[in-house]
PDB file of C-alpha atoms in Angstrom:
ATOM      1  CA  UNK A   1     117.582 140.331 113.143  1.00  0.00           C
ATOM      2  CA  UNK A   2     114.295 141.160 114.845  1.00  0.00           C
ATOM      3  CA  UNK A   3     114.328 144.728 113.517  1.00  0.00           C
ATOM      4  CA  UNK A   4     114.506 143.880 109.839  1.00  0.00           C
ATOM      5  CA  UNK A   5     111.076 144.029 108.280  1.00  0.00           C
ATOM      6  CA  UNK A   6     110.889 141.480 105.511  1.00  0.00           C
ATOM      7  CA  UNK A   7     108.392 140.014 103.131  1.00  0.00           C
ATOM      8  CA  UNK A   8     106.104 137.514 104.770  1.00  0.00           C
ATOM      9  CA  UNK A   9     105.062 134.201 103.278  1.00  0.00           C
ATOM     10  CA  UNK A  10     106.450 131.923 100.614  1.00  0.00           C
ATOM     11  CA  UNK A  11     108.615 133.169  97.778  1.00  0.00           C
ATOM     12  CA  UNK A  12     106.637 132.860  94.568  1.00  0.00           C
ATOM     13  CA  UNK A  13     109.226 133.897  91.999  1.00  0.00           C
ATOM     14  CA  UNK A  14     112.479 132.545  90.665  1.00  0.00           C
ATOM     15  CA  UNK A  15     114.806 134.429  88.368  1.00  0.00           C
ATOM     16  CA  UNK A  16     116.038 132.627  85.274  1.00  0.00           C
ATOM     17  CA  UNK A  17     119.667 133.140  86.228  1.00  0.00           C
ATOM     18  CA  UNK A  18     119.054 131.634  89.645  1.00  0.00           C
ATOM     19  CA  UNK A  19     117.236 128.523  88.395  1.00  0.00           C
ATOM     20  CA  UNK A  20     119.114 125.233  88.859  1.00  0.00           C
ATOM     21  CA  UNK A  21     121.682 124.666  86.135  1.00  0.00           C
ATOM     22  CA  UNK A  22     120.430 121.162  85.313  1.00  0.00           C
ATOM     23  CA  UNK A  23     117.078 122.490  84.066  1.00  0.00           C
ATOM     24  CA  UNK A  24     119.157 123.757  81.135  1.00  0.00           C
ATOM     25  CA  UNK A  25     117.066 126.853  80.514  1.00  0.00           C
ATOM     26  CA  UNK A  26     118.732 129.321  78.165  1.00  0.00           C
ATOM     27  CA  UNK A  27     119.519 132.586  79.899  1.00  0.00           C
ATOM     28  CA  UNK A  28     117.925 134.699  77.169  1.00  0.00           C
ATOM     29  CA  UNK A  29     114.525 133.012  77.406  1.00  0.00           C
ATOM     30  CA  UNK A  30     113.010 135.691  79.613  1.00  0.00           C
ATOM     31  CA  UNK A  31     113.686 137.023  83.089  1.00  0.00           C
ATOM     32  CA  UNK A  32     111.771 134.400  85.048  1.00  0.00           C
ATOM     33  CA  UNK A  33     111.780 130.648  85.531  1.00  0.00           C
ATOM     34  CA  UNK A  34     109.012 128.501  86.976  1.00  0.00           C
ATOM     35  CA  UNK A  35     109.369 128.410  90.749  1.00  0.00           C
ATOM     36  CA  UNK A  36     108.784 124.831  91.949  1.00  0.00           C
ATOM     37  CA  UNK A  37     105.891 124.434  94.350  1.00  0.00           C
ATOM     38  CA  UNK A  38     106.536 123.082  97.821  1.00  0.00           C
ATOM     39  CA  UNK A  39     106.661 119.315  97.605  1.00  0.00           C
ATOM     40  CA  UNK A  40     108.614 116.141  98.220  1.00  0.00           C
ATOM     41  CA  UNK A  41     111.873 117.294  96.601  1.00  0.00           C
ATOM     42  CA  UNK A  42     114.009 120.363  97.237  1.00  0.00           C
ATOM     43  CA  UNK A  43     113.997 123.190  94.684  1.00  0.00           C
ATOM     44  CA  UNK A  44     117.601 122.522  93.723  1.00  0.00           C
ATOM     45  CA  UNK A  45     117.053 118.761  93.289  1.00  0.00           C
ATOM     46  CA  UNK A  46     113.861 118.730  91.282  1.00  0.00           C
ATOM     47  CA  UNK A  47     112.329 119.457  87.900  1.00  0.00           C
ATOM     48  CA  UNK A  48     108.894 121.108  87.808  1.00  0.00           C
ATOM     49  CA  UNK A  49     106.407 119.379  85.526  1.00  0.00           C
ATOM     50  CA  UNK A  50     106.269 122.434  83.256  1.00  0.00           C
ATOM     51  CA  UNK A  51     110.008 122.146  82.529  1.00  0.00           C
ATOM     52  CA  UNK A  52     109.524 118.459  81.706  1.00  0.00           C
ATOM     53  CA  UNK A  53     106.548 119.034  79.414  1.00  0.00           C
ATOM     54  CA  UNK A  54     107.790 122.166  77.712  1.00  0.00           C
ATOM     55  CA  UNK A  55     111.577 121.998  77.637  1.00  0.00           C
ATOM     56  CA  UNK A  56     112.302 118.253  77.730  1.00  0.00           C
ATOM     57  CA  UNK A  57     109.444 116.292  76.169  1.00  0.00           C
ATOM     58  CA  UNK A  58     108.287 119.188  73.976  1.00  0.00           C
ATOM     59  CA  UNK A  59     104.605 118.373  74.508  1.00  0.00           C
ATOM     60  CA  UNK A  60     103.892 122.036  75.203  1.00  0.00           C
ATOM     61  CA  UNK A  61     105.338 125.117  73.570  1.00  0.00           C
ATOM     62  CA  UNK A  62     104.094 127.692  76.053  1.00  0.00           C
ATOM     63  CA  UNK A  63     103.403 128.099  79.747  1.00  0.00           C
ATOM     64  CA  UNK A  64      99.675 128.106  79.080  1.00  0.00           C
ATOM     65  CA  UNK A  65      99.776 124.856  77.078  1.00  0.00           C
ATOM     66  CA  UNK A  66     101.667 123.090  79.864  1.00  0.00           C
ATOM     67  CA  UNK A  67      99.030 124.306  82.297  1.00  0.00           C
ATOM     68  CA  UNK A  68      96.210 122.947  80.124  1.00  0.00           C
ATOM     69  CA  UNK A  69      97.898 119.542  79.905  1.00  0.00           C
ATOM     70  CA  UNK A  70      98.264 119.071  83.659  1.00  0.00           C
ATOM     71  CA  UNK A  71      94.811 120.495  84.423  1.00  0.00           C
ATOM     72  CA  UNK A  72      93.284 117.721  82.314  1.00  0.00           C
ATOM     73  CA  UNK A  73      94.882 115.223  84.724  1.00  0.00           C
ATOM     74  CA  UNK A  74      96.992 113.724  81.940  1.00  0.00           C
ATOM     75  CA  UNK A  75     100.287 113.609  83.838  1.00  0.00           C
ATOM     76  CA  UNK A  76     100.761 111.324  86.826  1.00  0.00           C
ATOM     77  CA  UNK A  77     103.757 111.350  89.154  1.00  0.00           C
ATOM     78  CA  UNK A  78     104.196 108.063  91.042  1.00  0.00           C
ATOM     79  CA  UNK A  79     100.734 106.942  89.959  1.00  0.00           C
ATOM     80  CA  UNK A  80      98.956 110.095  91.131  1.00  0.00           C
ATOM     81  CA  UNK A  81      97.617 112.708  88.698  1.00  0.00           C
ATOM     82  CA  UNK A  82      99.201 116.072  89.515  1.00  0.00           C
ATOM     83  CA  UNK A  83      97.426 119.214  88.357  1.00  0.00           C
ATOM     84  CA  UNK A  84     100.044 121.685  89.580  1.00  0.00           C
ATOM     85  CA  UNK A  85     102.477 122.329  86.751  1.00  0.00           C
ATOM     86  CA  UNK A  86     105.051 123.573  89.252  1.00  0.00           C
ATOM     87  CA  UNK A  87     104.941 120.231  91.091  1.00  0.00           C
ATOM     88  CA  UNK A  88     108.526 119.198  91.868  1.00  0.00           C
ATOM     89  CA  UNK A  89     109.382 115.813  90.379  1.00  0.00           C
ATOM     90  CA  UNK A  90     112.697 114.483  91.607  1.00  0.00           C
ATOM     91  CA  UNK A  91     115.159 111.599  91.578  1.00  0.00           C
ATOM     92  CA  UNK A  92     113.544 108.167  91.000  1.00  0.00           C
ATOM     93  CA  UNK A  93     110.072 109.611  90.401  1.00  0.00           C
ATOM     94  CA  UNK A  94     107.980 107.796  87.791  1.00  0.00           C
ATOM     95  CA  UNK A  95     106.133 110.133  85.423  1.00  0.00           C
ATOM     96  CA  UNK A  96     103.345 108.519  83.435  1.00  0.00           C
ATOM     97  CA  UNK A  97     101.361 109.975  80.558  1.00  0.00           C
ATOM     98  CA  UNK A  98      98.513 107.547  80.011  1.00  0.00           C
ATOM     99  CA  UNK A  99      97.266 109.107  76.798  1.00  0.00           C
ATOM    100  CA  UNK A 100     100.494 108.351  74.971  1.00  0.00           C
ATOM    101  CA  UNK A 101     101.206 105.238  77.063  1.00  0.00           C
ATOM    102  CA  UNK A 102     104.603 106.573  78.061  1.00  0.00           C
ATOM    103  CA  UNK A 103     106.466 106.214  81.325  1.00  0.00           C
ATOM    104  CA  UNK A 104     109.620 108.008  82.390  1.00  0.00           C
ATOM    105  CA  UNK A 105     111.879 107.751  85.401  1.00  0.00           C
ATOM    106  CA  UNK A 106     113.955 110.709  86.530  1.00  0.00           C
ATOM    107  CA  UNK A 107     117.571 109.660  86.976  1.00  0.00           C
ATOM    108  CA  UNK A 108     120.830 111.559  86.789  1.00  0.00           C
ATOM    109  CA  UNK A 109     123.111 111.381  83.790  1.00  0.00           C
ATOM    110  CA  UNK A 110     126.871 111.348  84.321  1.00  0.00           C
ATOM    111  CA  UNK A 111     127.008 115.120  84.202  1.00  0.00           C
ATOM    112  CA  UNK A 112     124.671 115.347  87.191  1.00  0.00           C
ATOM    113  CA  UNK A 113     121.667 116.518  85.166  1.00  0.00           C
ATOM    114  CA  UNK A 114     118.266 114.890  85.173  1.00  0.00           C
ATOM    115  CA  UNK A 115     117.853 112.367  82.384  1.00  0.00           C
ATOM    116  CA  UNK A 116     114.223 111.737  81.517  1.00  0.00           C
ATOM    117  CA  UNK A 117     114.669 108.013  81.093  1.00  0.00           C
ATOM    118  CA  UNK A 118     111.954 106.164  79.171  1.00  0.00           C
ATOM    119  CA  UNK A 119     110.848 102.925  80.855  1.00  0.00           C
ATOM    120  CA  UNK A 120     108.441 100.053  80.216  1.00  0.00           C
ATOM    121  CA  UNK A 121     105.046  99.901  81.926  1.00  0.00           C
ATOM    122  CA  UNK A 122     106.262  96.971  84.018  1.00  0.00           C
ATOM    123  CA  UNK A 123     109.104  99.017  85.495  1.00  0.00           C
ATOM    124  CA  UNK A 124     106.799 101.981  86.128  1.00  0.00           C
ATOM    125  CA  UNK A 125     105.022 100.022  88.869  1.00  0.00           C
ATOM    126  CA  UNK A 126     107.774 100.535  91.426  1.00  0.00           C
ATOM    127  CA  UNK A 127     110.443 102.973  92.489  1.00  0.00           C
ATOM    128  CA  UNK A 128     113.446 102.889  94.775  1.00  0.00           C
ATOM    129  CA  UNK A 129     113.484 105.115  97.840  1.00  0.00           C
ATOM    130  CA  UNK A 130     116.465 105.913 100.045  1.00  0.00           C
ATOM    131  CA  UNK A 131     115.692 105.614 103.737  1.00  0.00           C
ATOM    132  CA  UNK A 132     116.454 108.861 105.564  1.00  0.00           C
ATOM    133  CA  UNK A 133     115.533 107.739 109.070  1.00  0.00           C
ATOM    134  CA  UNK A 134     113.800 104.989 110.997  1.00  0.00           C
ATOM    135  CA  UNK A 135     111.766 105.978 114.061  1.00  0.00           C
ATOM    136  CA  UNK A 136     109.108 104.780 116.431  1.00  0.00           C
ATOM    137  CA  UNK A 137     105.876 106.773 116.345  1.00  0.00           C
ATOM    138  CA  UNK A 138     102.793 106.977 118.530  1.00  0.00           C
ATOM    139  CA  UNK A 139     101.681 103.706 120.145  1.00  0.00           C
ATOM    140  CA  UNK A 140     105.161 102.314 119.477  1.00  0.00           C
ATOM    141  CA  UNK A 141     104.530 101.939 115.724  1.00  0.00           C
ATOM    142  CA  UNK A 142     107.826 101.786 113.819  1.00  0.00           C
ATOM    143  CA  UNK A 143     108.032 103.784 110.597  1.00  0.00           C
ATOM    144  CA  UNK A 144     110.612 105.029 108.144  1.00  0.00           C
ATOM    145  CA  UNK A 145     110.944 108.230 106.159  1.00  0.00           C
ATOM    146  CA  UNK A 146     112.206 108.136 102.567  1.00  0.00           C
ATOM    147  CA  UNK A 147     114.094 110.656 100.436  1.00  0.00           C
ATOM    148  CA  UNK A 148     110.860 111.656  98.690  1.00  0.00           C
ATOM    149  CA  UNK A 149     108.991 112.488 101.862  1.00  0.00           C
ATOM    150  CA  UNK A 150     107.033 109.257 102.278  1.00  0.00           C
ATOM    151  CA  UNK A 151     106.301 107.754 105.668  1.00  0.00           C
ATOM    152  CA  UNK A 152     105.962 103.974 105.546  1.00  0.00           C
ATOM    153  CA  UNK A 153     104.743 102.159 108.672  1.00  0.00           C
ATOM    154  CA  UNK A 154     105.797  98.752 109.945  1.00  0.00           C
ATOM    155  CA  UNK A 155     108.926  98.304 107.813  1.00  0.00           C
ATOM    156  CA  UNK A 156     111.116  95.220 108.047  1.00  0.00           C
ATOM    157  CA  UNK A 157     113.150  95.639 111.281  1.00  0.00           C
ATOM    158  CA  UNK A 158     116.398  94.989 109.378  1.00  0.00           C
ATOM    159  CA  UNK A 159     115.960  98.162 107.291  1.00  0.00           C
ATOM    160  CA  UNK A 160     118.088 101.037 108.596  1.00  0.00           C
ATOM    161  CA  UNK A 161     118.924 104.590 107.519  1.00  0.00           C
ATOM    162  CA  UNK A 162     120.829 104.897 104.194  1.00  0.00           C
ATOM    163  CA  UNK A 163     119.404 101.594 102.924  1.00  0.00           C
ATOM    164  CA  UNK A 164     117.153 101.574  99.871  1.00  0.00           C
ATOM    165  CA  UNK A 165     113.653 100.125  99.716  1.00  0.00           C
ATOM    166  CA  UNK A 166     111.802  98.970  96.630  1.00  0.00           C
ATOM    167  CA  UNK A 167     108.430 100.647  96.872  1.00  0.00           C
ATOM    168  CA  UNK A 168     105.329  99.366  95.074  1.00  0.00           C
ATOM    169  CA  UNK A 169     103.492 102.439  93.786  1.00  0.00           C
ATOM    170  CA  UNK A 170     100.024 100.834  93.600  1.00  0.00           C
ATOM    171  CA  UNK A 171      99.936  99.248  97.043  1.00  0.00           C
ATOM    172  CA  UNK A 172     102.237 101.662  98.889  1.00  0.00           C
ATOM    173  CA  UNK A 173     104.125  98.709 100.363  1.00  0.00           C
ATOM    174  CA  UNK A 174     107.798  97.796 100.529  1.00  0.00           C
ATOM    175  CA  UNK A 175     108.462  94.739  98.365  1.00  0.00           C
ATOM    176  CA  UNK A 176     112.251  94.473  98.740  1.00  0.00           C
ATOM    177  CA  UNK A 177     115.183  96.304 100.286  1.00  0.00           C
ATOM    178  CA  UNK A 178     118.906  96.703  99.646  1.00  0.00           C
ATOM    179  CA  UNK A 179     121.338  97.267 102.498  1.00  0.00           C
ATOM    180  CA  UNK A 180     123.892 100.051 102.467  1.00  0.00           C
ATOM    181  CA  UNK A 181     126.981  97.872 102.476  1.00  0.00           C
ATOM    182  CA  UNK A 182     130.205  97.140 100.625  1.00  0.00           C
ATOM    183  CA  UNK A 183     129.581  95.180  97.423  1.00  0.00           C
ATOM    184  CA  UNK A 184     126.244  96.717  96.447  1.00  0.00           C
ATOM    185  CA  UNK A 185     125.662  98.907  93.403  1.00  0.00           C
ATOM    186  CA  UNK A 186     124.973 102.590  94.000  1.00  0.00           C
ATOM    187  CA  UNK A 187     124.340 105.825  92.138  1.00  0.00           C
ATOM    188  CA  UNK A 188     125.776 109.118  93.324  1.00  0.00           C
ATOM    189  CA  UNK A 189     123.048 111.748  93.690  1.00  0.00           C
ATOM    190  CA  UNK A 190     125.022 114.844  94.639  1.00  0.00           C
ATOM    191  CA  UNK A 191     128.418 116.500  94.467  1.00  0.00           C
ATOM    192  CA  UNK A 192     130.967 116.403  91.694  1.00  0.00           C
ATOM    193  CA  UNK A 193     130.455 112.727  90.823  1.00  0.00           C
ATOM    194  CA  UNK A 194     126.683 113.066  90.616  1.00  0.00           C
ATOM    195  CA  UNK A 195     125.137 110.501  88.265  1.00  0.00           C
ATOM    196  CA  UNK A 196     128.010 108.030  88.370  1.00  0.00           C
ATOM    197  CA  UNK A 197     127.225 104.402  89.134  1.00  0.00           C
ATOM    198  CA  UNK A 198     129.576 102.021  90.903  1.00  0.00           C
ATOM    199  CA  UNK A 199     129.922  99.271  93.468  1.00  0.00           C
ATOM    200  CA  UNK A 200     130.643 100.379  97.036  1.00  0.00           C
ATOM    201  CA  UNK A 201     134.175  99.227  97.856  1.00  0.00           C
ATOM    202  CA  UNK A 202     135.055 101.046 101.061  1.00  0.00           C
ATOM    203  CA  UNK A 203     133.534 103.204 103.765  1.00  0.00           C
ATOM    204  CA  UNK A 204     135.770 105.638 105.655  1.00  0.00           C
ATOM    205  CA  UNK A 205     134.369 106.715 108.995  1.00  0.00           C
ATOM    206  CA  UNK A 206     135.195 110.233 110.156  1.00  0.00           C
ATOM    207  CA  UNK A 207     133.456 110.879 113.479  1.00  0.00           C
ATOM    208  CA  UNK A 208     132.185 114.448 113.591  1.00  0.00           C
ATOM    209  CA  UNK A 209     132.766 114.942 109.883  1.00  0.00           C
ATOM    210  CA  UNK A 210     131.464 113.507 106.617  1.00  0.00           C
ATOM    211  CA  UNK A 211     131.805 109.770 106.085  1.00  0.00           C
ATOM    212  CA  UNK A 212     133.487 109.111 102.754  1.00  0.00           C
ATOM    213  CA  UNK A 213     132.415 106.244 100.514  1.00  0.00           C
ATOM    214  CA  UNK A 214     134.628 104.841  97.788  1.00  0.00           C
ATOM    215  CA  UNK A 215     132.976 103.353  94.716  1.00  0.00           C
ATOM    216  CA  UNK A 216     134.293 101.496  91.686  1.00  0.00           C
ATOM    217  CA  UNK A 217     132.533 101.762  88.323  1.00  0.00           C
ATOM    218  CA  UNK A 218     132.235  99.112  85.615  1.00  0.00           C
ATOM    219  CA  UNK A 219     135.433 100.383  83.956  1.00  0.00           C
ATOM    220  CA  UNK A 220     137.391  99.900  87.178  1.00  0.00           C
ATOM    221  CA  UNK A 221     137.749 103.594  87.991  1.00  0.00           C
ATOM    222  CA  UNK A 222     137.588 104.345  91.717  1.00  0.00           C
ATOM    223  CA  UNK A 223     135.981 107.562  92.950  1.00  0.00           C
ATOM    224  CA  UNK A 224     134.764 108.773  96.315  1.00  0.00           C
ATOM    225  CA  UNK A 225     131.895 110.856  97.590  1.00  0.00           C
ATOM    226  CA  UNK A 226     130.092 111.730 100.800  1.00  0.00           C
ATOM    227  CA  UNK A 227     127.836 109.156 102.367  1.00  0.00           C
ATOM    228  CA  UNK A 228     124.667 111.210 102.031  1.00  0.00           C
ATOM    229  CA  UNK A 229     125.143 111.276  98.255  1.00  0.00           C
ATOM    230  CA  UNK A 230     125.198 107.484  97.864  1.00  0.00           C
ATOM    231  CA  UNK A 231     121.936 105.891  96.735  1.00  0.00           C
ATOM    232  CA  UNK A 232     121.999 102.074  96.597  1.00  0.00           C
ATOM    233  CA  UNK A 233     120.229 100.900  93.421  1.00  0.00           C
ATOM    234  CA  UNK A 234     120.800  97.142  93.522  1.00  0.00           C
ATOM    235  CA  UNK A 235     122.259  94.044  95.093  1.00  0.00           C
ATOM    236  CA  UNK A 236     125.744  93.051  93.985  1.00  0.00           C
ATOM    237  CA  UNK A 237     126.378  94.659  90.620  1.00  0.00           C
ATOM    238  CA  UNK A 238     122.824  94.190  89.305  1.00  0.00           C
ATOM    239  CA  UNK A 239     120.788  97.413  89.131  1.00  0.00           C
ATOM    240  CA  UNK A 240     117.092  97.100  89.985  1.00  0.00           C
ATOM    241  CA  UNK A 241     116.162 100.034  87.753  1.00  0.00           C
ATOM    242  CA  UNK A 242     117.200 100.425  84.118  1.00  0.00           C
ATOM    243  CA  UNK A 243     119.882 103.079  83.721  1.00  0.00           C
ATOM    244  CA  UNK A 244     119.990 105.919  81.176  1.00  0.00           C
ATOM    245  CA  UNK A 245     122.412 105.894  78.255  1.00  0.00           C
ATOM    246  CA  UNK A 246     126.007 105.764  79.426  1.00  0.00           C
ATOM    247  CA  UNK A 247     125.045 103.422  82.298  1.00  0.00           C
ATOM    248  CA  UNK A 248     126.539 105.818  84.827  1.00  0.00           C
ATOM    249  CA  UNK A 249     130.104 105.475  83.544  1.00  0.00           C
ATOM    250  CA  UNK A 250     131.962 108.764  83.265  1.00  0.00           C
ATOM    251  CA  UNK A 251     134.327 108.804  80.322  1.00  0.00           C
ATOM    252  CA  UNK A 252     137.437 110.920  80.217  1.00  0.00           C
ATOM    253  CA  UNK A 253     137.612 113.490  77.434  1.00  0.00           C
ATOM    254  CA  UNK A 254     139.886 111.181  75.433  1.00  0.00           C
ATOM    255  CA  UNK A 255     137.467 108.242  75.751  1.00  0.00           C
ATOM    256  CA  UNK A 256     134.523 110.465  74.852  1.00  0.00           C
ATOM    257  CA  UNK A 257     136.250 111.506  71.682  1.00  0.00           C
ATOM    258  CA  UNK A 258     137.106 107.922  70.792  1.00  0.00           C
ATOM    259  CA  UNK A 259     133.497 106.788  71.330  1.00  0.00           C
ATOM    260  CA  UNK A 260     132.256 109.552  69.046  1.00  0.00           C
ATOM    261  CA  UNK A 261     134.604 108.532  66.281  1.00  0.00           C
TER     262      UNK A 261
END
């Protein structure tokens, strides 16, 4: 509506109640939540660094402490020191704290929440990126765009949308790629089955609607999800990143109880 006079510019606030559920902020901890800055991941699919430092890793107790930590350039996301504590870290991002010699990768647990998964220094050198599109740019230079907003030029011509590339953080180059095809291992990154890991067994094409992908987990359970939620993480049934506890297998309530006992 052209008539409606609104507020101009970016929204700078986020109410606690409206913050994404997977941040797991208690609703009585104040009115506000940290609003993620604009960045490579969407507000609903990210964790700001302050939530990681304060609520997950417990390195800071207060807002101000978290700010002091990032301002000293102690926290790096994908090998780059980030001084904005509202910086949105998202799926597959590698968070490194050099002072404590710790590295974490953000992956989903079976409940669809971000698991801050501790990894070795060797694994922190690369990440997997889902290819969103492949295009040809100026002067006929081919390039691809990844799920975390990277543009990588001159990719292998066999890489297509929905595939996954193994990205070397230091050099910024693609070192390997995994095709989106039946028989490869994938993690679900959205929807009800978010965080589950399984091998792609079938792809249903629905022209004009959502393509449905069927996956089978290590326990033999078959589940399906939309194509845009499928993130290939390895060739065959071998994952190329270490998985958080539970290995992406969703247990029924009965199995959960049995495993606890």
